[in-house]
Tab-separated table of C-alpha atoms and ligand atoms in Angstrom:
chain	number	residue	atom	x	y	z
A	1	MET	CA	-146.113	173.036	86.068
A	2	ASN	CA	-148.256	176.555	85.376
A	3	VAL	CA	-148.566	176.046	81.585
A	4	ASP	CA	-151.274	176.067	79.843
A	5	THR	CA	-149.579	175.125	76.008
A	6	LEU	CA	-145.900	173.325	76.040
A	7	ILE	CA	-144.723	174.689	72.365
A	8	VAL	CA	-141.976	172.845	70.412
A	9	GLY	CA	-139.378	175.021	69.181
A	10	ALA	CA	-138.593	178.001	69.321
A	11	GLY	CA	-138.119	179.005	65.412
A	12	PHE	CA	-140.114	180.647	63.335
A	13	SER	CA	-143.361	177.890	63.690
A	14	GLY	CA	-142.794	177.941	67.738
A	15	ALA	CA	-142.824	182.149	68.609
A	16	VAL	CA	-145.623	183.258	65.946
A	17	ILE	CA	-148.181	181.165	67.356
A	18	ALA	CA	-146.764	181.716	71.547
A	19	ARG	CA	-147.136	185.240	70.201
A	20	LEU	CA	-150.321	184.534	68.659
A	21	LEU	CA	-151.548	182.552	72.062
A	22	ALA	CA	-150.150	185.595	74.354
A	23	GLU	CA	-151.687	188.603	72.569
A	24	ASN	CA	-155.504	186.270	72.122
A	25	THR	CA	-155.429	184.635	74.480
A	26	LYS	CA	-154.647	184.918	79.126
A	27	GLN	CA	-152.470	182.129	78.742
A	28	LYS	CA	-149.454	181.148	80.069
A	29	ILE	CA	-147.213	179.991	77.738
A	30	MET	CA	-144.229	177.657	77.342
A	31	VAL	CA	-141.674	177.355	74.787
A	32	ILE	CA	-139.373	175.413	74.885
A	33	ASP	CA	-136.515	174.405	72.744
A	34	SER	CA	-133.481	171.629	72.852
A	35	ARG	CA	-131.104	173.744	70.925
A	36	ASP	CA	-128.966	176.419	73.257
A	37	HIS	CA	-130.014	180.264	71.365
A	38	ILE	CA	-133.418	180.748	69.898
A	39	GLY	CA	-135.000	181.398	66.361
A	40	GLY	CA	-134.325	178.020	65.217
A	41	ASN	CA	-132.359	177.602	62.199
A	42	CYS	CA	-133.009	181.165	61.357
A	43	TYR	CA	-130.717	182.167	64.746
A	44	ASP	CA	-128.281	184.892	64.494
A	45	TYR	CA	-124.880	186.536	66.329
A	46	VAL	CA	-122.394	188.788	65.790
A	47	ASN	CA	-118.519	186.605	65.472
A	48	GLN	CA	-115.782	188.933	67.174
A	49	TYR	CA	-114.581	190.931	64.316
A	50	GLY	CA	-118.539	192.561	64.168
A	51	ILE	CA	-120.271	190.147	61.026
A	52	ARG	CA	-123.680	189.324	61.804
A	53	ILE	CA	-123.742	185.424	60.588
A	54	SER	CA	-126.317	183.329	60.036
A	55	LYS	CA	-125.415	179.901	61.797
A	56	TYR	CA	-127.432	177.551	59.557
A	57	GLY	CA	-127.079	179.014	56.579
A	58	ALA	CA	-127.796	182.390	54.814
A	59	HIS	CA	-131.433	183.213	55.400
A	60	LEU	CA	-132.629	186.362	53.086
A	61	PHE	CA	-136.268	187.006	53.632
A	62	HIS	CA	-138.917	187.297	50.920
A	63	THR	CA	-142.224	187.037	49.937
A	64	THR	CA	-144.854	187.446	48.253
A	65	ARG	CA	-147.683	187.580	51.437
A	66	GLN	CA	-148.370	191.255	52.550
A	67	ASP	CA	-150.644	190.281	56.190
A	68	VAL	CA	-147.186	188.838	56.656
A	69	TRP	CA	-145.560	191.037	56.615
A	70	ASN	CA	-147.593	193.326	58.261
A	71	PHE	CA	-147.127	190.379	61.074
A	72	ILE	CA	-143.240	189.578	61.513
A	73	SER	CA	-142.245	193.213	60.418
A	74	ALA	CA	-143.626	194.251	63.783
A	75	PHE	CA	-140.952	192.674	65.546
A	76	GLY	CA	-137.322	193.905	65.252
A	77	SER	CA	-136.396	195.687	62.370
A	78	TRP	CA	-136.371	195.424	59.292
A	79	GLU	CA	-134.597	196.753	55.841
A	80	PRO	CA	-134.933	196.478	52.070
A	81	TRP	CA	-132.548	194.153	50.429
A	82	GLU	CA	-132.977	192.353	47.219
A	83	HIS	CA	-130.688	188.999	47.309
A	84	LYS	CA	-128.586	188.726	44.209
A	85	VAL	CA	-126.191	184.945	43.698
A	86	LEU	CA	-123.019	184.558	40.785
A	87	ALA	CA	-122.608	181.150	40.102
A	88	LYS	CA	-118.741	180.229	39.580
A	89	ILE	CA	-117.754	178.234	35.871
A	90	TYR	CA	-114.749	177.201	35.399
A	91	PRO	CA	-114.358	176.756	31.040
A	92	ARG	CA	-115.622	172.376	29.204
A	93	ASP	CA	-111.685	173.023	27.822
A	94	GLY	CA	-110.332	172.175	32.033
A	95	SER	CA	-108.791	175.589	31.640
A	96	ASP	CA	-108.775	177.444	34.948
A	97	ASP	CA	-110.350	180.405	33.831
A	98	PHE	CA	-113.634	180.647	35.613
A	99	ALA	CA	-116.062	182.489	35.215
A	100	TYR	CA	-119.028	184.838	37.568
A	101	ALA	CA	-121.785	184.488	35.681
A	102	PRO	CA	-125.988	185.507	37.269
A	103	VAL	CA	-127.750	183.256	39.222
A	104	PRO	CA	-130.937	181.547	38.587
A	105	ILE	CA	-130.175	182.033	34.508
A	106	CYS	CA	-132.016	184.939	33.132
A	107	ILE	CA	-129.882	187.434	29.744
A	108	GLN	CA	-126.836	188.709	31.725
A	109	THR	CA	-126.376	184.878	32.337
A	110	ILE	CA	-125.724	183.612	28.310
A	111	GLN	CA	-124.200	187.175	27.138
A	112	LYS	CA	-122.025	185.861	29.731
A	113	LEU	CA	-120.490	182.779	29.526
A	114	TYR	CA	-122.373	181.866	25.778
A	115	ASP	CA	-123.308	185.262	23.250
A	116	SER	CA	-123.055	188.457	23.976
A	117	SER	CA	-125.603	189.191	21.161
A	118	VAL	CA	-128.627	188.033	23.119
A	119	GLN	CA	-130.357	191.626	24.277
A	120	ASN	CA	-133.585	190.538	24.543
A	121	GLU	CA	-136.876	188.199	25.827
A	122	GLU	CA	-137.165	187.310	22.018
A	123	ASP	CA	-133.243	187.166	21.248
A	124	MET	CA	-133.189	184.440	24.930
A	125	ARG	CA	-136.179	182.793	23.269
A	126	ARG	CA	-135.119	182.455	19.755
A	127	TRP	CA	-131.388	181.186	21.854
A	128	LEU	CA	-133.299	178.590	24.105
A	129	ALA	CA	-135.217	176.892	20.810
A	130	GLU	CA	-131.165	176.705	18.884
A	131	GLU	CA	-129.988	174.810	22.154
A	132	THR	CA	-132.689	173.146	23.197
A	133	ARG	CA	-133.435	172.297	19.266
A	134	SER	CA	-132.042	168.404	18.750
A	135	ILE	CA	-133.552	167.183	22.151
A	136	LYS	CA	-136.017	164.687	22.080
A	137	PHE	CA	-137.516	164.080	25.475
A	138	GLN	CA	-140.875	162.196	25.848
A	139	THR	CA	-143.401	164.281	28.405
A	140	PRO	CA	-143.313	163.182	30.572
A	141	TYR	CA	-140.058	163.464	31.942
A	142	LYS	CA	-138.889	160.363	33.075
A	143	ASN	CA	-135.931	161.909	35.702
A	144	SER	CA	-134.650	165.394	36.446
A	145	MET	CA	-131.721	165.311	33.661
A	146	GLU	CA	-134.526	164.557	30.929
A	147	SER	CA	-136.284	168.156	31.958
A	148	ALA	CA	-133.277	169.960	32.502
A	149	VAL	CA	-131.881	169.462	29.229
A	150	ALA	CA	-135.172	169.415	27.689
A	151	ARG	CA	-136.031	173.202	29.286
A	152	PHE	CA	-132.254	174.408	28.828
A	153	GLY	CA	-129.897	172.701	27.108
A	154	HIS	CA	-126.681	170.348	27.044
A	155	ARG	CA	-124.353	173.593	27.874
A	156	ILE	CA	-126.160	174.657	30.688
A	157	TYR	CA	-126.959	171.794	31.618
A	158	ASN	CA	-123.744	170.126	32.508
A	159	ASP	CA	-122.416	174.246	33.407
A	160	PHE	CA	-125.342	174.347	36.160
A	161	PHE	CA	-126.853	172.405	37.727
A	162	HIS	CA	-125.583	168.840	36.135
A	163	SER	CA	-122.023	168.335	39.462
A	164	TYR	CA	-123.809	170.855	41.444
A	165	THR	CA	-127.095	168.088	41.733
A	166	LEU	CA	-124.243	165.089	42.401
A	167	LYS	CA	-122.772	167.355	44.895
A	168	GLN	CA	-125.998	168.499	47.089
A	169	TRP	CA	-127.747	165.539	46.731
A	170	GLU	CA	-125.243	162.533	46.461
A	171	LYS	CA	-127.336	161.192	43.462
A	172	SER	CA	-126.422	162.214	39.407
A	173	PRO	CA	-130.369	163.649	38.489
A	174	GLU	CA	-130.756	160.674	36.422
A	175	GLU	CA	-131.372	159.627	39.340
A	176	LEU	CA	-134.450	162.143	40.572
A	177	ASP	CA	-137.850	162.975	40.182
A	178	ALA	CA	-138.359	164.871	37.215
A	179	SER	CA	-140.278	167.853	39.391
A	180	VAL	CA	-136.810	168.809	41.721
A	181	LEU	CA	-134.641	170.210	38.631
A	182	GLU	CA	-138.326	171.252	36.844
A	183	ARG	CA	-138.371	173.750	39.720
A	184	ILE	CA	-135.478	175.539	38.788
A	185	PRO	CA	-136.400	178.836	37.827
A	186	LEU	CA	-135.717	180.394	34.346
A	187	ARG	CA	-136.148	184.086	33.221
A	188	TYR	CA	-136.082	185.869	29.671
A	189	ASN	CA	-135.419	189.537	30.898
A	190	LYS	CA	-132.702	191.133	33.091
A	191	ASP	CA	-133.800	190.963	36.641
A	192	ASP	CA	-130.922	188.618	37.540
A	193	ARG	CA	-132.700	188.869	41.848
A	194	TYR	CA	-131.881	185.880	43.055
A	195	PHE	CA	-136.051	186.083	44.189
A	196	THR	CA	-139.050	187.926	42.544
A	197	ASP	CA	-141.208	189.241	45.157
A	198	PRO	CA	-141.948	192.141	45.995
A	199	ILE	CA	-141.312	192.884	49.517
A	200	GLN	CA	-137.657	191.926	50.555
A	201	MET	CA	-136.182	192.488	53.515
A	202	LEU	CA	-133.596	191.523	56.145
A	203	PRO	CA	-133.244	191.739	59.671
A	204	SER	CA	-130.594	194.938	59.967
A	205	CYS	CA	-131.830	193.733	64.530
A	206	GLY	CA	-130.438	190.376	62.468
A	207	TYR	CA	-132.332	187.690	63.161
A	208	THR	CA	-132.259	186.804	67.112
A	209	GLY	CA	-133.347	190.078	67.553
A	210	VAL	CA	-136.501	189.577	65.443
A	211	PHE	CA	-136.878	186.176	67.813
A	212	LYS	CA	-136.548	188.649	71.494
A	213	ASP	CA	-138.983	190.537	70.289
A	214	LEU	CA	-140.995	187.992	68.729
A	215	LEU	CA	-140.660	186.227	72.131
A	216	ASN	CA	-140.897	189.246	74.714
A	217	HIS	CA	-144.281	188.651	76.617
A	218	PRO	CA	-145.123	188.373	80.005
A	219	GLN	CA	-146.952	185.270	79.925
A	220	ILE	CA	-144.754	183.466	77.478
A	221	GLU	CA	-141.448	181.005	78.853
A	222	VAL	CA	-138.257	180.106	77.087
A	223	ARG	CA	-136.300	177.284	77.836
A	224	LEU	CA	-133.818	176.690	76.080
A	225	ASN	CA	-131.126	173.472	76.863
A	226	THR	CA	-134.875	171.199	76.917
A	227	ASP	CA	-135.677	168.246	74.980
A	228	TYR	CA	-139.295	166.700	75.031
A	229	PHE	CA	-138.637	163.625	74.436
A	230	GLN	CA	-135.978	163.966	77.521
A	231	GLU	CA	-138.279	166.395	79.515
A	232	ARG	CA	-141.949	164.849	78.864
A	233	HIS	CA	-142.202	163.659	81.397
A	234	CYS	CA	-142.774	167.108	83.657
A	235	PHE	CA	-145.580	168.236	80.811
A	236	ASN	CA	-147.674	165.562	81.462
A	237	GLY	CA	-149.953	168.609	83.339
A	238	VAL	CA	-150.132	170.060	80.423
A	239	ASN	CA	-152.577	169.510	77.978
A	240	PHE	CA	-152.455	171.960	74.246
A	241	THR	CA	-148.454	171.062	72.353
A	242	VAL	CA	-148.152	172.585	69.653
A	243	PHE	CA	-144.551	170.820	68.415
A	244	THR	CA	-142.191	171.492	65.430
A	245	GLY	CA	-139.865	169.486	65.891
A	246	PRO	CA	-139.246	165.969	63.321
A	247	ILE	CA	-142.891	163.734	63.111
A	248	ASP	CA	-140.167	161.207	63.144
A	249	GLY	CA	-138.792	161.549	66.259
A	250	TYR	CA	-142.338	162.622	68.154
A	251	PHE	CA	-143.618	157.976	66.728
A	252	ALA	CA	-140.492	156.522	66.752
A	253	SER	CA	-141.311	154.593	69.503
A	254	ARG	CA	-144.105	153.245	67.403
A	255	GLY	CA	-140.777	151.353	64.683
A	256	LEU	CA	-141.287	152.897	61.624
A	257	ASP	CA	-138.356	154.241	59.231
A	258	ARG	CA	-137.002	157.317	60.277
A	259	LEU	CA	-137.333	160.321	57.525
A	260	GLU	CA	-134.049	160.743	54.756
A	261	TYR	CA	-132.655	164.071	54.934
A	262	ARG	CA	-129.833	166.308	53.713
A	263	SER	CA	-128.261	167.930	56.212
A	264	LEU	CA	-124.922	171.023	55.790
A	265	ARG	CA	-121.571	170.642	56.938
A	266	PHE	CA	-120.051	174.919	56.956
A	267	GLU	CA	-116.580	175.491	57.057
A	268	GLU	CA	-115.139	179.020	58.419
A	269	ASP	CA	-112.284	180.918	57.711
A	270	THR	CA	-111.577	184.979	58.476
A	271	PHE	CA	-109.467	186.777	56.600
A	272	GLU	CA	-108.195	190.421	57.472
A	273	MET	CA	-109.056	192.985	55.072
A	274	GLY	CA	-107.240	196.099	56.752
A	275	ASP	CA	-110.659	198.184	54.562
A	276	LYS	CA	-114.091	197.515	56.240
A	277	ASP	CA	-115.609	197.464	52.762
A	278	THR	CA	-113.241	195.554	50.753
A	279	VAL	CA	-115.555	192.212	50.663
A	280	MET	CA	-113.481	188.916	49.239
A	281	GLN	CA	-116.131	187.333	46.675
A	282	PRO	CA	-117.960	189.555	43.664
A	283	ALA	CA	-121.262	188.902	45.409
A	284	SER	CA	-122.090	188.066	48.742
A	285	VAL	CA	-123.037	184.017	47.830
A	286	VAL	CA	-120.966	182.148	45.088
A	287	ASN	CA	-122.693	179.456	43.724
A	288	GLU	CA	-120.363	176.205	42.938
A	289	PRO	CA	-121.331	174.771	40.765
A	290	SER	CA	-117.698	172.686	39.599
A	291	MET	CA	-116.474	169.731	40.728
A	292	ARG	CA	-113.469	171.649	41.115
A	293	VAL	CA	-114.812	172.276	45.022
A	294	PRO	CA	-116.619	170.010	47.070
A	295	TYR	CA	-118.939	172.290	48.625
A	296	THR	CA	-121.185	173.394	46.573
A	297	ARG	CA	-121.212	177.586	47.858
A	298	THR	CA	-119.454	180.220	49.968
A	299	VAL	CA	-120.687	183.155	52.065
A	300	GLU	CA	-119.614	186.267	52.504
A	301	PHE	CA	-121.691	187.974	55.359
A	302	LYS	CA	-120.354	191.131	55.391
A	303	GLN	CA	-121.948	191.875	52.315
A	304	PHE	CA	-125.314	191.511	53.846
A	305	LEU	CA	-126.736	195.103	53.371
A	306	ASN	CA	-123.268	196.017	54.019
A	307	GLN	CA	-121.608	195.784	57.314
A	308	ARG	CA	-118.183	197.534	57.965
A	309	SER	CA	-115.053	195.381	59.634
A	310	THR	CA	-111.394	195.259	58.794
A	311	HIS	CA	-112.525	191.488	58.543
A	312	THR	CA	-114.966	189.504	56.286
A	313	THR	CA	-115.639	186.057	57.104
A	314	LEU	CA	-116.942	183.424	54.259
A	315	VAL	CA	-118.255	180.044	54.583
A	316	ARG	CA	-118.092	177.071	52.852
A	317	GLU	CA	-121.766	175.074	52.980
A	318	TYR	CA	-120.662	171.185	52.231
A	319	SER	CA	-124.151	169.231	51.734
A	320	ALA	CA	-123.845	165.864	53.659
A	321	SER	CA	-126.369	162.800	54.744
A	322	ASN	CA	-126.379	163.597	58.219
A	323	GLY	CA	-125.569	165.851	60.779
A	324	ASP	CA	-129.210	168.807	61.081
A	325	PRO	CA	-132.186	167.814	59.185
A	326	TYR	CA	-132.571	169.972	56.907
A	327	TYR	CA	-133.961	169.374	53.603
A	328	PRO	CA	-136.199	166.226	53.070
A	329	VAL	CA	-135.847	163.830	50.462
A	330	PRO	CA	-138.148	164.158	48.243
A	331	ASN	CA	-138.808	160.741	47.103
A	332	GLU	CA	-141.288	158.015	46.484
A	333	ARG	CA	-139.845	156.075	49.695
A	334	ASN	CA	-140.329	159.432	51.953
A	335	THR	CA	-143.391	160.244	50.791
A	336	LYS	CA	-145.540	157.075	51.139
A	337	LEU	CA	-143.653	157.348	54.750
A	338	TYR	CA	-144.588	161.115	55.426
A	339	ALA	CA	-148.417	160.438	55.219
A	340	THR	CA	-148.253	157.127	56.988
A	341	TYR	CA	-146.812	159.785	59.831
A	342	GLN	CA	-149.301	162.148	59.082
A	343	GLN	CA	-152.316	159.588	59.347
A	344	LEU	CA	-150.658	159.619	63.169
A	345	ALA	CA	-150.342	163.034	63.382
A	346	GLU	CA	-153.612	163.529	63.190
A	347	ARG	CA	-155.095	160.639	65.238
A	348	GLU	CA	-153.490	162.544	68.298
A	349	THR	CA	-154.435	166.122	66.733
A	350	GLU	CA	-157.576	164.742	67.053
A	351	ALA	CA	-157.212	163.031	70.846
A	352	GLU	CA	-159.682	163.446	72.952
A	353	ARG	CA	-158.249	164.763	76.271
A	354	ARG	CA	-154.403	166.002	74.505
A	355	THR	CA	-154.669	167.028	71.484
A	356	VAL	CA	-151.409	167.377	70.337
A	357	LEU	CA	-150.955	170.501	66.924
A	358	PHE	CA	-148.123	169.820	64.494
A	359	LEU	CA	-147.008	173.092	62.942
A	360	GLY	CA	-143.546	173.686	60.437
A	361	ARG	CA	-140.767	172.635	58.749
A	362	LEU	CA	-140.104	169.278	60.573
A	363	ALA	CA	-143.333	168.233	62.236
A	364	ASN	CA	-144.579	168.856	58.219
A	365	TYR	CA	-141.750	167.356	55.978
A	366	LYS	CA	-141.600	169.475	54.073
A	367	TYR	CA	-139.697	172.890	52.808
A	368	LEU	CA	-140.540	176.127	54.567
A	369	ASN	CA	-138.991	179.238	53.304
A	370	MET	CA	-140.057	181.291	56.729
A	371	ASP	CA	-142.233	183.202	55.480
A	372	GLN	CA	-144.221	180.181	54.621
A	373	ALA	CA	-143.312	178.715	57.947
A	374	ILE	CA	-144.865	182.802	59.239
A	375	GLY	CA	-147.444	182.582	56.726
A	376	ASN	CA	-148.545	178.609	57.958
A	377	ALA	CA	-148.541	179.467	61.758
A	378	LEU	CA	-150.380	182.323	60.821
A	379	ASP	CA	-152.809	180.299	58.687
A	380	HIS	CA	-153.098	178.213	61.494
A	381	TRP	CA	-153.817	180.620	64.324
A	382	GLN	CA	-157.386	181.899	62.225
A	383	LYS	CA	-158.586	177.643	61.736
A	384	TRP	CA	-158.078	176.779	65.723
A	385	THR	CA	-159.605	179.603	66.149
A	386	LYS	CA	-162.990	179.509	64.636
A	387	ASP	CA	-162.511	175.443	65.483
A	388	ASP	CA	-164.699	174.300	68.250
A	389	MET	CA	-162.256	171.642	69.755
A	390	ILE	CA	-159.201	173.707	69.349
A	391	LYS	CA	-161.369	176.830	71.170
A	392	THR	CA	-162.009	174.657	73.781
A	393	HIS	CA	-159.052	173.665	74.389
A	394	VAL	CA	-157.133	177.955	73.130
A	395	VAL	CA	-159.481	180.756	73.350
A	396	ASN	CA	-159.221	181.845	76.970
B	401	FDA	P1	-137.109	175.652	62.972
B	401	FDA	O1	-136.291	173.953	62.101
B	401	FDA	O2	-136.419	176.832	62.657
B	401	FDA	O3	-137.087	175.498	64.212
B	401	FDA	C1	-137.737	174.380	64.556
B	401	FDA	C2	-136.880	174.238	66.659
B	401	FDA	O4	-137.616	172.801	66.989
B	401	FDA	C3	-135.820	174.350	66.089
B	401	FDA	O5	-134.973	174.886	67.300
B	401	FDA	C4	-134.992	172.403	66.645
B	401	FDA	O6	-134.079	173.431	68.021
B	401	FDA	C5	-136.699	172.650	67.774
B	401	FDA	N1	-136.910	171.743	68.017
B	401	FDA	C6	-136.810	170.325	67.530
B	401	FDA	N2	-136.435	169.040	68.219
B	401	FDA	C7	-137.260	169.416	69.715
B	401	FDA	C8	-136.823	168.775	70.095
B	401	FDA	N3	-137.806	167.513	70.344
B	401	FDA	N4	-136.977	168.964	71.768
B	401	FDA	C9	-136.948	171.180	72.038
B	401	FDA	N5	-136.531	171.660	70.104
B	401	FDA	C10	-136.807	170.687	69.449
B	401	FDA	N6	-135.866	180.515	54.058
B	401	FDA	C11	-135.724	181.667	53.452
B	401	FDA	O7	-136.620	182.188	53.560
B	401	FDA	N7	-135.079	182.151	52.830
B	401	FDA	C12	-133.934	181.806	53.304
B	401	FDA	O8	-132.576	182.394	52.892
B	401	FDA	C13	-133.461	180.617	53.548
B	401	FDA	N8	-132.106	179.411	53.835
B	401	FDA	C14	-132.154	179.216	53.974
B	401	FDA	C15	-130.979	177.776	54.433
B	401	FDA	C16	-130.848	176.797	54.440
B	401	FDA	C17	-129.849	175.987	54.512
B	401	FDA	C18	-132.143	176.286	55.418
B	401	FDA	C19	-131.912	175.070	55.730
B	401	FDA	C20	-133.513	176.325	55.129
B	401	FDA	C21	-133.729	178.665	54.901
B	401	FDA	N9	-134.874	178.597	55.234
B	401	FDA	C22	-134.569	180.212	54.141
B	401	FDA	C23	-135.152	177.966	56.015
B	401	FDA	C24	-135.658	178.661	57.214
B	401	FDA	O9	-134.985	178.429	58.129
B	401	FDA	C25	-136.994	177.625	57.432
B	401	FDA	O10	-138.141	178.361	56.791
B	401	FDA	C26	-137.188	178.163	59.236
B	401	FDA	O11	-136.602	177.698	60.273
B	401	FDA	C27	-138.762	177.560	59.223
B	401	FDA	O12	-139.313	177.588	60.891
B	401	FDA	P2	-139.864	176.047	61.300
B	401	FDA	O13	-139.753	177.149	63.333
B	401	FDA	O14	-140.562	174.947	60.936
B	401	FDA	O15	-137.703	175.526	61.687
């Protein structure tokens, strides 16, 4: 097979490296993916009602890295889009009189649900201090219940985090490391945007359009429906491989335990709206922290970039323990196990005759936002081109 570099996975990690190799070397590059489409988990398509749907959940691009934006904005076409999320909060008295409140928690959240007199940062700090006054957990906090209650108080914790965490992880916050809920943002101002990054965009041609551009190069060949583990023998002659699939899958023959992931199940419904601009939800994404429904959020895709359609499609997300690997499970077992896989990966990378590089969210067992996946690929490229060993395989 006339291929210099094999790239396993047509998500951002694989596609960005493929493009960099194609533009900077004379290599012939083959990108394979076991799925029947490019784009990895960012893949989207337009449904029969003209609404663009992200097959693997809503994807909002945001970044603080100008180099990432400079690189990726050259592919496809992009428009500014600031994402907002509301949570549907039911009253504690058991009635059905729910309210929508912004997340992350900010001044408007407090005004809407608890105290309309909170107006500025000083009020917000005073209100939270009062809310957490009687809480006396010792630091370092033992678990996520303690870290969240200490910051937000019992009311916010119960309304927003307790049941949501149970649904998301099938574990109560008491069973999760303090760091999991410590990462939840808290705003002392009226910024109710979901992200605060200076660059927030959506591709008007969809992510699939961006990937088509990225992979459209005479030196790049893409083969879909091609699983690396089944077709490995076809690539024996290739001495440089970039692997962006699951690291435990790559080393499956070594007999180690598998890494744990949380997955998602999606349920879709389409409704006729008549009017092309009418939508069903007050925000594109509505989080469902209550135990009254089994799903964690509902996404109304029509709202992204204000798409027009006589219909609207809602997708409910259910957290699942089986299915495609989405979220690494942050616990001691997995951290230790991943360290063992990492050692195997380092040995494989350093092998003299056949070099394999492990890149991306699955190969690094780490949740990565899109900009981080693109940024990692750019950073690796910089490093590899300086690295003598890699130069032997890659450059020219
Ligand atoms: P990705 O998973 O995209 O690609 C890996 C590819 O390798 C897959 O296509 C897979 O089929 C292929 N592969 C695996 N094993 C193989 C094998 N044996 N043979 C051949 N191919 C194989 N980020 C963000 O910035 N904003 C957001 O709003 C969101 N939203 C979001 C929602 C949900 C539900 C999830 C799970 C994730 C997000 N993300 C996100 C994160 C985003 O999806 C992530 O950054 C990128 O998908 C990472 O790209 P990778 O290329 O690393 O993996």
